[in-house]
Short mmCIF file of C-alpha atoms (C1' of nucleotides) in Angstrom, two decimals:
data_model
loop_
_atom_site.label_atom_id
_atom_site.label_comp_id
_atom_site.label_asym_id
_atom_site.label_seq_id
_atom_site.Cartn_x
_atom_site.Cartn_y
_atom_site.Cartn_z
CA MET A 115 10.26 -35.20 17.65
CA ALA A 116 11.79 -33.11 14.85
CA GLU A 117 14.51 -34.92 12.91
CA SER A 118 16.14 -31.73 11.73
CA GLY A 119 18.97 -33.14 9.73
CA THR A 120 17.56 -35.93 7.66
CA LYS A 121 15.00 -35.12 5.00
CA THR A 122 13.06 -37.46 2.79
CA PRO A 123 13.13 -36.67 -0.94
CA ARG A 124 9.44 -35.65 -0.56
CA GLU A 125 10.28 -33.10 2.10
CA ARG A 126 13.09 -31.76 0.06
CA TYR A 127 10.86 -31.38 -2.92
CA ARG A 128 8.22 -29.65 -0.86
CA ALA A 129 10.76 -27.22 0.53
CA GLN A 130 12.04 -26.39 -2.92
CA VAL A 131 8.58 -25.77 -4.41
CA ARG A 132 7.71 -23.60 -1.39
CA ALA A 133 10.92 -21.65 -2.04
CA GLU A 134 10.09 -21.30 -5.67
CA ILE A 135 6.65 -20.01 -4.89
CA LYS A 136 8.06 -17.46 -2.58
CA GLN A 137 10.66 -16.36 -5.22
CA HIS A 138 7.92 -15.71 -7.68
CA ALA A 139 6.04 -13.93 -4.98
CA TRP A 140 8.97 -11.64 -4.39
CA GLU A 141 9.35 -10.90 -8.07
CA GLN A 142 5.67 -10.01 -8.15
CA ILE A 143 6.08 -7.77 -5.14
CA ALA A 144 9.19 -6.12 -6.57
CA THR A 145 7.28 -5.32 -9.77
CA ALA A 146 3.90 -4.25 -8.54
CA GLY A 147 4.01 -3.98 -4.69
CA ALA A 148 2.54 -6.24 -2.10
CA SER A 149 -1.11 -5.36 -2.68
CA ALA A 150 -0.86 -6.88 -6.18
CA LEU A 151 0.35 -10.31 -4.91
CA SER A 152 -1.93 -13.05 -6.29
CA LEU A 153 -1.76 -16.78 -5.73
CA ASN A 154 -3.31 -17.50 -9.15
CA ALA A 155 -0.79 -15.32 -10.87
CA ILE A 156 2.04 -17.04 -9.17
CA ALA A 157 0.65 -20.42 -10.10
CA LYS A 158 0.27 -19.36 -13.77
CA GLN A 159 3.90 -18.11 -13.75
CA MET A 160 5.01 -21.55 -12.52
CA GLY A 161 3.02 -23.43 -15.00
CA LEU A 162 0.70 -24.85 -12.30
CA SER A 163 -2.96 -24.53 -11.71
CA GLY A 164 -4.18 -22.22 -8.99
CA PRO A 165 -5.36 -24.77 -6.40
CA ALA A 166 -2.01 -26.49 -6.55
CA LEU A 167 -0.42 -23.77 -4.30
CA TYR A 168 -2.78 -24.82 -1.53
CA ARG A 169 -0.63 -27.88 -1.04
CA TYR A 170 2.13 -25.49 0.07
CA PHE A 171 0.36 -22.61 1.81
CA ALA A 172 -2.98 -22.49 3.65
CA GLY A 173 -3.84 -19.30 1.66
CA ARG A 174 -2.81 -15.90 0.65
CA ASP A 175 -2.46 -14.67 4.19
CA GLU A 176 -0.09 -17.40 5.18
CA LEU A 177 2.04 -16.65 2.14
CA ILE A 178 2.16 -12.96 3.03
CA THR A 179 3.00 -13.70 6.71
CA GLU A 180 5.86 -15.95 5.49
CA LEU A 181 7.13 -13.24 3.24
CA VAL A 182 7.02 -10.61 5.97
CA ARG A 183 8.98 -12.96 8.26
CA ASP A 184 11.52 -13.65 5.56
CA ALA A 185 12.02 -10.00 4.92
CA TYR A 186 12.66 -9.21 8.57
CA ARG A 187 14.85 -12.25 8.75
CA SER A 188 16.84 -11.14 5.62
CA LEU A 189 17.29 -7.64 7.19
CA ALA A 190 18.51 -9.14 10.47
CA ASP A 191 20.82 -11.42 8.71
CA THR A 192 22.18 -8.66 6.48
CA LEU A 193 22.91 -6.53 9.52
CA ARG A 194 24.51 -9.41 11.41
CA ALA A 195 26.63 -10.38 8.49
CA ALA A 196 27.79 -6.77 8.07
CA THR A 197 28.77 -6.38 11.76
CA GLU A 198 30.62 -9.62 11.61
CA SER A 199 32.76 -8.60 8.68
CA SER A 200 33.12 -4.89 9.27
CA GLY A 201 32.61 -4.41 12.88
CA ALA A 202 29.52 -3.59 15.13
CA ASP A 203 29.50 0.09 14.76
CA ILE A 204 26.58 2.29 13.71
CA THR A 205 28.22 3.18 10.36
CA THR A 206 28.31 -0.49 9.37
CA LEU A 207 24.65 -0.95 10.36
CA ALA A 208 23.55 2.18 8.63
CA GLN A 209 25.28 1.21 5.34
CA ALA A 210 23.90 -2.28 5.49
CA LEU A 211 20.39 -0.94 6.21
CA ARG A 212 20.56 1.34 3.21
CA GLY A 213 21.88 -1.36 0.92
CA TRP A 214 19.11 -3.72 2.07
CA ALA A 215 16.37 -1.10 1.61
CA LEU A 216 17.33 0.04 -1.79
CA GLU A 217 18.11 -3.42 -3.09
CA ASP A 218 14.35 -4.07 -3.15
CA PRO A 219 12.25 -1.11 -2.27
CA ASN A 220 8.99 -3.00 -2.26
CA ARG A 221 10.50 -5.51 0.23
CA TYR A 222 11.46 -2.57 2.40
CA PHE A 223 7.88 -1.19 2.19
CA LEU A 224 6.51 -4.63 3.00
CA VAL A 225 8.13 -4.24 6.40
CA TYR A 226 8.35 -0.54 7.00
CA GLY A 227 5.78 0.99 4.66
CA THR A 228 2.07 1.55 4.76
CA PRO A 229 0.59 -1.34 6.72
CA VAL A 230 -1.20 -3.90 4.54
CA PRO A 231 -4.80 -3.33 5.29
CA GLY A 232 -6.52 -6.02 7.35
CA TYR A 233 -3.21 -7.81 7.91
CA HIS A 234 -1.58 -8.06 11.20
CA ALA A 235 1.83 -9.44 11.78
CA PRO A 236 2.23 -12.57 13.88
CA ASP A 237 3.84 -12.34 17.19
CA ASP A 238 6.98 -14.33 16.47
CA ILE A 239 8.06 -11.49 14.24
CA THR A 240 8.80 -9.37 17.23
CA VAL A 241 11.54 -11.74 18.11
CA ILE A 242 13.32 -10.80 14.90
CA ALA A 243 12.54 -7.06 15.45
CA ASP A 244 14.08 -7.43 18.96
CA GLU A 245 17.15 -9.03 17.48
CA ILE A 246 17.59 -6.14 15.08
CA MET A 247 17.02 -3.65 17.91
CA ARG A 248 19.64 -5.47 20.10
CA MET A 249 22.31 -5.08 17.35
CA LEU A 250 21.44 -1.35 17.21
CA LEU A 251 21.55 -1.02 20.99
CA ASP A 252 24.87 -2.75 21.16
CA ALA A 253 26.43 -0.43 18.63
CA CYS A 254 25.10 2.69 20.43
CA THR A 255 26.14 1.46 23.85
CA ALA A 256 29.67 1.12 22.39
CA LEU A 257 29.70 4.79 21.43
CA PRO A 258 31.06 7.50 23.71
CA SER A 259 28.02 8.89 25.47
CA GLY A 260 28.62 12.56 24.63
CA GLY A 261 26.31 15.44 25.32
CA PRO A 262 24.02 16.29 28.22
CA ALA A 263 21.20 13.93 29.27
CA THR A 264 18.15 15.09 27.38
CA SER A 265 14.71 15.09 28.98
CA PHE A 266 13.64 12.60 26.40
CA ALA A 267 16.46 10.22 27.49
CA GLU A 268 14.93 10.49 31.06
CA HIS A 269 11.53 9.53 29.60
CA LEU A 270 13.13 6.58 27.91
CA GLN A 271 14.81 5.43 31.06
CA GLU A 272 11.35 5.05 32.55
CA HIS A 273 9.85 3.57 29.45
CA ARG A 274 12.28 1.05 28.11
CA ARG A 275 10.22 -1.98 27.65
CA TRP A 276 11.62 -2.20 24.09
CA ALA A 277 15.07 -2.47 25.46
CA GLU A 278 14.33 -4.71 28.42
CA GLY A 279 17.39 -6.50 29.78
CA HIS A 280 19.78 -4.47 27.63
CA PRO A 281 22.52 -2.63 29.56
CA ALA A 282 22.33 0.37 27.33
CA PRO A 283 22.35 3.74 29.26
CA PRO A 284 19.74 6.28 28.61
CA ALA A 285 21.79 8.28 26.08
CA ALA A 286 22.39 5.11 24.04
CA LEU A 287 18.64 4.35 24.10
CA HIS A 288 17.99 7.82 22.74
CA ARG A 289 20.63 7.41 20.08
CA ALA A 290 19.40 4.06 18.96
CA LEU A 291 15.84 5.39 18.55
CA VAL A 292 17.04 8.41 16.77
CA PHE A 293 19.27 6.33 14.52
CA TRP A 294 16.32 4.34 13.56
CA THR A 295 13.88 7.22 12.82
CA ARG A 296 16.39 9.51 11.10
CA LEU A 297 17.63 6.90 8.72
CA HIS A 298 14.17 5.56 7.99
CA GLY A 299 13.13 9.24 7.32
CA VAL A 300 15.62 9.50 4.48
CA LEU A 301 15.13 5.94 3.24
CA SER A 302 11.35 5.87 3.15
CA LEU A 303 11.17 9.23 1.27
CA GLU A 304 13.89 8.27 -1.07
CA ALA A 305 12.44 4.76 -1.83
CA ALA A 306 9.00 6.30 -2.30
CA GLY A 307 10.54 8.64 -4.96
CA HIS A 308 10.02 11.86 -3.08
CA PHE A 309 13.46 13.19 -3.80
CA ALA A 310 13.16 12.48 -7.51
CA GLY A 311 13.75 15.71 -9.49
CA MET A 312 14.91 17.60 -6.45
CA GLY A 313 18.41 17.55 -7.77
CA PHE A 314 20.48 16.56 -4.75
CA ASP A 315 21.96 13.09 -3.92
CA PRO A 316 19.92 11.26 -1.22
CA GLY A 317 23.04 9.16 -0.45
CA GLN A 318 24.90 12.22 0.71
CA LEU A 319 21.97 13.29 2.81
CA TYR A 320 21.96 9.83 4.37
CA ALA A 321 25.68 9.99 4.95
CA ALA A 322 25.33 13.51 6.52
CA GLU A 323 22.61 12.22 8.92
CA LEU A 324 24.87 9.33 9.80
CA ASP A 325 27.80 11.70 10.48
CA GLU A 326 25.74 13.70 12.84
CA LEU A 327 24.59 10.56 14.69
CA ARG A 328 28.24 9.66 15.30
CA ARG A 329 29.19 13.02 16.75
CA MET B 47 -14.08 32.10 -20.37
CA ALA B 48 -14.62 30.91 -16.88
CA GLU B 49 -17.31 32.74 -14.96
CA SER B 50 -15.90 31.80 -11.61
CA GLY B 51 -18.39 33.45 -9.38
CA THR B 52 -21.82 32.65 -10.71
CA LYS B 53 -22.94 29.04 -10.64
CA THR B 54 -26.03 27.53 -12.11
CA PRO B 55 -28.01 25.21 -9.76
CA ARG B 56 -26.78 22.29 -11.88
CA GLU B 57 -23.27 23.31 -11.31
CA ARG B 58 -23.76 23.58 -7.59
CA TYR B 59 -25.42 20.26 -7.48
CA ARG B 60 -22.57 18.67 -9.43
CA ALA B 61 -19.96 20.17 -7.19
CA GLN B 62 -21.84 18.96 -4.18
CA VAL B 63 -22.18 15.34 -5.42
CA ARG B 64 -18.48 15.38 -6.38
CA ALA B 65 -17.68 16.45 -2.85
CA GLU B 66 -19.89 13.84 -1.42
CA ILE B 67 -18.21 11.14 -3.47
CA LYS B 68 -14.76 12.34 -2.28
CA GLN B 69 -15.99 12.29 1.29
CA HIS B 70 -17.08 8.68 1.05
CA ALA B 71 -13.80 7.85 -0.65
CA TRP B 72 -11.88 9.39 2.28
CA GLU B 73 -13.95 7.34 4.75
CA GLN B 74 -13.11 4.28 2.79
CA ILE B 75 -9.41 5.22 2.68
CA ALA B 76 -9.41 6.01 6.38
CA THR B 77 -10.89 2.56 7.16
CA ALA B 78 -9.11 0.26 4.73
CA GLY B 79 -6.37 2.16 3.04
CA ALA B 80 -6.10 3.49 -0.50
CA SER B 81 -5.72 0.19 -2.25
CA ALA B 82 -9.26 -0.72 -1.07
CA LEU B 83 -10.84 2.21 -2.74
CA SER B 84 -13.68 1.06 -5.01
CA LEU B 85 -16.05 3.13 -7.10
CA ASN B 86 -18.79 0.53 -6.82
CA ALA B 87 -18.58 0.50 -2.99
CA ILE B 88 -18.78 4.22 -2.87
CA ALA B 89 -21.82 4.22 -5.17
CA LYS B 90 -23.43 1.59 -2.88
CA GLN B 91 -22.83 3.66 0.12
CA MET B 92 -24.47 6.67 -1.52
CA GLY B 93 -27.45 4.64 -2.60
CA LEU B 94 -26.50 5.07 -6.25
CA SER B 95 -25.69 2.54 -8.99
CA GLY B 96 -22.09 2.08 -9.94
CA PRO B 97 -22.14 3.69 -13.40
CA ALA B 98 -23.67 6.88 -11.91
CA LEU B 99 -20.23 7.95 -10.62
CA TYR B 100 -19.00 8.23 -14.18
CA ARG B 101 -21.00 11.40 -14.51
CA TYR B 102 -18.60 12.83 -11.90
CA PHE B 103 -15.27 11.20 -12.49
CA ALA B 104 -13.75 9.72 -15.70
CA GLY B 105 -12.69 6.66 -13.62
CA ARG B 106 -10.98 5.38 -10.63
CA ASP B 107 -7.63 6.91 -11.49
CA GLU B 108 -9.07 10.39 -11.89
CA LEU B 109 -10.76 10.07 -8.43
CA ILE B 110 -7.46 8.99 -6.86
CA THR B 111 -5.56 11.79 -8.55
CA GLU B 112 -8.14 14.26 -7.20
CA LEU B 113 -7.79 12.75 -3.65
CA VAL B 114 -3.99 12.97 -3.72
CA ARG B 115 -4.21 16.53 -4.87
CA ASP B 116 -6.72 17.35 -2.14
CA ALA B 117 -4.49 15.65 0.44
CA TYR B 118 -1.54 17.81 -0.58
CA ARG B 119 -3.62 20.86 -0.67
CA SER B 120 -4.99 20.19 2.77
CA LEU B 121 -1.47 19.76 4.21
CA ALA B 122 -0.33 22.98 2.51
CA ASP B 123 -3.44 24.82 3.85
CA THR B 124 -2.94 23.40 7.31
CA LEU B 125 0.68 24.57 7.41
CA ARG B 126 -0.23 28.05 6.06
CA ALA B 127 -3.06 28.44 8.50
CA ALA B 128 -0.73 27.46 11.32
CA THR B 129 1.98 29.91 10.42
CA GLU B 130 -0.62 32.67 10.01
CA SER B 131 -1.93 32.10 13.52
CA SER B 132 1.15 31.07 15.37
CA GLY B 133 4.10 32.43 13.45
CA ALA B 134 6.23 31.01 10.70
CA ASP B 135 8.76 29.11 12.74
CA ILE B 136 9.72 25.48 12.44
CA THR B 137 8.06 24.53 15.74
CA THR B 138 4.67 25.69 14.40
CA LEU B 139 5.23 23.84 11.12
CA ALA B 140 6.34 20.68 12.90
CA GLN B 141 3.31 20.59 15.20
CA ALA B 142 0.93 21.31 12.34
CA LEU B 143 2.58 18.56 10.30
CA ARG B 144 2.13 16.07 13.13
CA GLY B 145 -1.40 16.94 13.75
CA TRP B 146 -2.24 16.63 10.09
CA ALA B 147 -0.49 13.29 9.82
CA LEU B 148 -1.99 11.61 12.85
CA GLU B 149 -5.52 13.06 12.11
CA ASP B 150 -5.82 10.62 9.29
CA PRO B 151 -2.90 8.28 8.97
CA ASN B 152 -4.12 6.77 5.73
CA ARG B 153 -4.40 10.24 4.11
CA TYR B 154 -0.81 10.72 5.26
CA PHE B 155 0.18 7.42 3.70
CA LEU B 156 -1.60 8.31 0.46
CA VAL B 157 0.91 11.16 0.14
CA TYR B 158 4.05 10.00 1.83
CA GLY B 159 3.71 6.24 2.11
CA THR B 160 4.26 3.37 -0.21
CA PRO B 161 3.60 4.57 -3.74
CA VAL B 162 0.32 3.30 -5.20
CA PRO B 163 1.47 0.66 -7.70
CA GLY B 164 0.95 1.85 -11.32
CA TYR B 165 -0.22 5.25 -10.35
CA HIS B 166 1.89 8.34 -11.03
CA ALA B 167 1.08 11.71 -9.67
CA PRO B 168 0.25 14.43 -12.14
CA ASP B 169 2.69 17.34 -12.59
CA ASP B 170 0.50 20.04 -11.07
CA ILE B 171 0.96 18.40 -7.66
CA THR B 172 4.58 19.52 -7.69
CA VAL B 173 3.26 23.09 -7.49
CA ILE B 174 1.69 22.25 -4.11
CA ALA B 175 4.83 20.37 -2.95
CA ASP B 176 6.90 23.43 -3.91
CA GLU B 177 4.56 25.55 -1.89
CA ILE B 178 5.04 23.40 1.19
CA MET B 179 8.82 23.43 0.64
CA ARG B 180 8.78 27.17 0.34
CA MET B 181 7.10 27.59 3.78
CA LEU B 182 9.73 25.21 5.24
CA LEU B 183 12.59 27.08 3.60
CA ASP B 184 11.28 30.43 4.82
CA ALA B 185 11.10 29.16 8.35
CA CYS B 186 14.67 27.75 8.20
CA THR B 187 16.06 30.80 6.57
CA ALA B 188 14.81 32.84 9.51
CA LEU B 189 16.72 30.65 11.94
CA PRO B 190 20.20 31.65 13.07
CA SER B 191 22.56 29.69 10.86
CA GLY B 192 24.59 28.09 13.63
CA GLY B 193 27.30 25.54 13.25
CA PRO B 194 30.00 25.00 10.58
CA ALA B 195 29.14 24.46 6.94
CA THR B 196 28.82 20.79 6.40
CA SER B 197 30.07 19.13 3.27
CA PHE B 198 26.54 18.15 2.43
CA ALA B 199 25.48 21.79 2.66
CA GLU B 200 28.08 22.44 -0.06
CA HIS B 201 26.66 19.64 -2.15
CA LEU B 202 23.18 21.18 -1.72
CA GLN B 203 24.51 24.57 -2.79
CA GLU B 204 25.42 23.02 -6.08
CA HIS B 205 22.30 20.98 -6.40
CA ARG B 206 19.42 23.24 -5.26
CA ARG B 207 16.98 22.74 -8.09
CA TRP B 208 14.30 22.00 -5.51
CA ALA B 209 14.90 25.41 -3.88
CA GLU B 210 15.32 27.35 -7.08
CA GLY B 211 14.75 31.13 -6.58
CA HIS B 212 14.65 30.81 -2.89
CA PRO B 213 17.24 32.99 -0.92
CA ALA B 214 17.99 30.30 1.69
CA PRO B 215 21.67 29.94 2.42
CA PRO B 216 23.19 26.44 2.32
CA ALA B 217 22.85 25.87 6.11
CA ALA B 218 19.12 26.64 5.70
CA LEU B 219 18.77 24.17 2.76
CA HIS B 220 20.41 21.51 4.79
CA ARG B 221 18.18 22.23 7.76
CA ALA B 222 14.97 22.23 5.78
CA LEU B 223 15.79 18.89 4.24
CA VAL B 224 16.73 17.43 7.58
CA PHE B 225 13.63 18.84 9.20
CA TRP B 226 11.60 17.03 6.58
CA THR B 227 13.33 13.65 6.79
CA ARG B 228 13.66 13.49 10.56
CA LEU B 229 10.07 14.33 11.28
CA HIS B 230 8.84 12.04 8.62
CA GLY B 231 11.08 9.31 9.97
CA VAL B 232 9.14 9.55 13.37
CA LEU B 233 5.73 10.04 11.84
CA SER B 234 5.94 7.30 9.23
CA LEU B 235 7.15 4.71 11.79
CA GLU B 236 4.53 5.94 14.34
CA ALA B 237 1.63 6.01 11.94
CA ALA B 238 2.53 2.57 10.64
CA GLY B 239 2.43 1.25 14.21
CA HIS B 240 6.06 0.31 14.60
CA PHE B 241 6.29 1.95 17.99
CA ALA B 242 3.23 0.08 19.37
CA GLY B 243 4.16 -1.93 22.39
CA MET B 244 7.66 -0.39 22.72
CA GLY B 245 6.53 1.57 25.74
CA PHE B 246 7.76 5.10 25.10
CA ASP B 247 5.81 8.10 23.93
CA PRO B 248 6.39 8.88 20.18
CA GLY B 249 5.21 12.43 20.83
CA GLN B 250 8.21 13.03 23.06
CA LEU B 251 10.56 11.53 20.52
CA TYR B 252 9.06 13.91 17.96
CA ALA B 253 9.50 16.83 20.37
CA ALA B 254 13.03 15.83 21.14
CA GLU B 255 13.88 15.72 17.42
CA LEU B 256 12.30 19.15 16.93
CA ASP B 257 14.35 20.58 19.88
CA GLU B 258 17.50 19.37 18.24
CA LEU B 259 16.55 20.92 15.00
CA ARG B 260 16.09 24.24 16.70
CA ARG B 261 19.56 24.25 18.30
"C1'" DT C 48 12.45 -58.49 -6.11
"C1'" DG C 49 7.74 -58.10 -6.51
"C1'" DT C 50 3.22 -56.97 -4.93
"C1'" DA C 51 -0.55 -54.21 -2.22
"C1'" DC C 52 -1.38 -50.26 -0.14
"C1'" DA C 53 -1.03 -45.46 1.56
"C1'" DT C 54 0.53 -41.04 0.69
"C1'" DC C 55 0.46 -36.93 -1.59
"C1'" DA C 56 1.20 -33.55 -5.78
"C1'" DG C 57 -1.45 -31.64 -9.07
"C1'" DT C 58 -5.80 -31.05 -12.13
"C1'" DG C 59 -10.16 -29.19 -13.81
"C1'" DA C 60 -14.49 -27.70 -12.78
"C1'" DA C 61 -17.01 -24.92 -10.09
"C1'" DC C 62 -18.77 -21.19 -6.62
"C1'" DG C 63 -19.48 -16.65 -5.36
"C1'" DC C 64 -17.62 -12.39 -5.38
"C1'" DG C 65 -16.37 -7.66 -6.60
"C1'" DC C 66 -14.10 -5.02 -9.69
"C1'" DG C 67 -13.96 -1.11 -13.58
"C1'" DT C 68 -16.28 0.08 -17.40
"C1'" DT C 69 -19.69 0.53 -21.73
"C1'" DC C 70 -24.09 1.17 -23.40
"C1'" DA C 71 -28.81 2.13 -24.56
"C1'" DC C 72 -32.36 3.85 -22.00
"C1'" DT C 73 -35.72 6.78 -18.93
"C1'" DG C 74 -37.22 10.69 -16.62
"C1'" DA C 75 -36.40 14.88 -14.57
"C1'" DT C 76 -34.56 19.63 -14.90
"C1'" DG C 77 -33.47 23.65 -17.21
"C1'" DT C 78 -33.70 26.77 -21.54
"C1'" DA C 79 -35.59 29.30 -25.65
"C1'" DC C 80 -39.24 31.18 -27.95
"C1'" DT D 83 -47.44 31.81 -19.17
"C1'" DG D 84 -47.19 28.01 -21.83
"C1'" DT D 85 -45.17 24.98 -25.09
"C1'" DA D 86 -41.03 22.53 -27.63
"C1'" DC D 87 -36.71 21.18 -27.19
"C1'" DA D 88 -32.07 20.24 -25.29
"C1'" DT D 89 -29.45 18.88 -21.50
"C1'" DC D 90 -28.00 15.86 -18.22
"C1'" DA D 91 -28.44 12.68 -13.81
"C1'" DG D 92 -29.12 8.18 -12.99
"C1'" DT D 93 -30.61 3.21 -14.12
"C1'" DG D 94 -30.17 -1.66 -15.23
"C1'" DA D 95 -28.19 -5.00 -17.99
"C1'" DA D 96 -24.24 -6.65 -19.66
"C1'" DC D 97 -19.06 -7.63 -20.61
"C1'" DG D 98 -14.87 -9.49 -19.29
"C1'" DC D 99 -11.89 -10.11 -15.90
"C1'" DG D 100 -9.29 -11.96 -11.91
"C1'" DC D 101 -9.57 -13.09 -7.38
"C1'" DG D 102 -9.43 -16.79 -3.28
"C1'" DT D 103 -11.05 -20.99 -2.28
"C1'" DT D 104 -13.46 -25.89 -2.20
"C1'" DC D 105 -13.93 -30.30 -3.96
"C1'" DA D 106 -13.78 -34.78 -6.11
"C1'" DC D 107 -10.66 -36.79 -8.82
"C1'" DT D 108 -6.23 -38.91 -11.29
"C1'" DG D 109 -1.72 -40.51 -11.34
"C1'" DA D 110 2.71 -40.71 -9.63
"C1'" DT D 111 5.85 -41.63 -5.76
"C1'" DG D 112 7.09 -43.78 -1.67
"C1'" DT D 113 6.38 -47.60 1.97
"C1'" DA D 114 5.64 -52.22 4.09
"C1'" DC D 115 5.60 -56.96 3.75
#
DNA sequence: TGTACATCAGTGAACGCGCGTTCACTGATGTAC
DNA sequence: TGTACATCAGTGAACGCGCGTTCACTGATGTAC
């Protein structure tokens, strides 16, 4: 029986130290990427001995899992907050996505970058991924459908496991997917530094892609 | 004075061992990603002692640099070979790009994925990147310009350092960039496994995006 | 309010591992006369 | 063709490092009577 509200001082202390560990982990990730994440280094930064962290996390893998989950969660929350304050259209979502990605590129990469070797995300993360997809599908369903039905949209209509239970018509499914891949295309190349020195403004490319999605 | 043609047996042997080292490195990368690359492990696989590799590479960083260069080179060669046998249109380029990326996702990630922490690519790689971009610009220039001039295309016209010396008109610049980001958007998410379990066929999404680029 | 006990955070030592890299060396291969 | 020397591939030992993780332990904090 989980007494969610009341917390003993010890529970509060535990939660606080756990949060502090994660914060240092994020700083480490932001600096050197996820592969450089080290329990011992975090402990040293906190003025603790290495083994002390095992009171809070079963091991390195559990910590990473938690961080991935939190990253997904923070993206979902960021998108939700944006839609609640600025409306649930794709422009709002796109701007929020970009802000979130560039705020901490290594957090972005932890979720959408090269998979961490040997690590596989736990199932409950798909719940959050679904939540994100649902917001996107909602926004795309609200758009005027425009344009002829593509053959890919037909394919999607027959393979919409990822949108199960959502009332989005085929054109909206297509649009949601394309929203996702086009914007990640710009963001991932930009965050990885592949536009550095090319001269143009990636933000304007992003905006142009968004414009075309809204047509 | 480099006598390029004639090679002493020793030179040939050196070149062969270097190639063998790289091949084991690629196998290691294909299996566990670039961050897991280890000189000692390669040596062990080859039945050599660790220090032996230092006859062939100054260190881990030089090996990685070489691998990145080879990866770029292999993409450029793949694209060039495709255009020479099937014509220099964007469909050919797109199919070749996809084939190259999915043939060895970790090689793809080494080039276009999360940047290796602490590692920075040497300047001479931009030469290959330029070569790739030139093929893309050529193919886009050959296309009918279609559609009104976007405001982003105007921006590109004023910031075209990346296409310096190329006769591509603004619309072609825009198209080349968008070709690049849209296809990488699909490829990077696909290669990272983000479409797994969603039910649809990423290949059809890729093809649909390509179709739209050709309109 | 005070005492006895249980809980739990954190320590220090240790284990085993693999890493990149250096160094002095052996032994084979190639070169010059 | 044979001998003397230089070149160079590869070895084994060693250095210093940091990693994740375990274990038995101390000392503080909370709980029950």
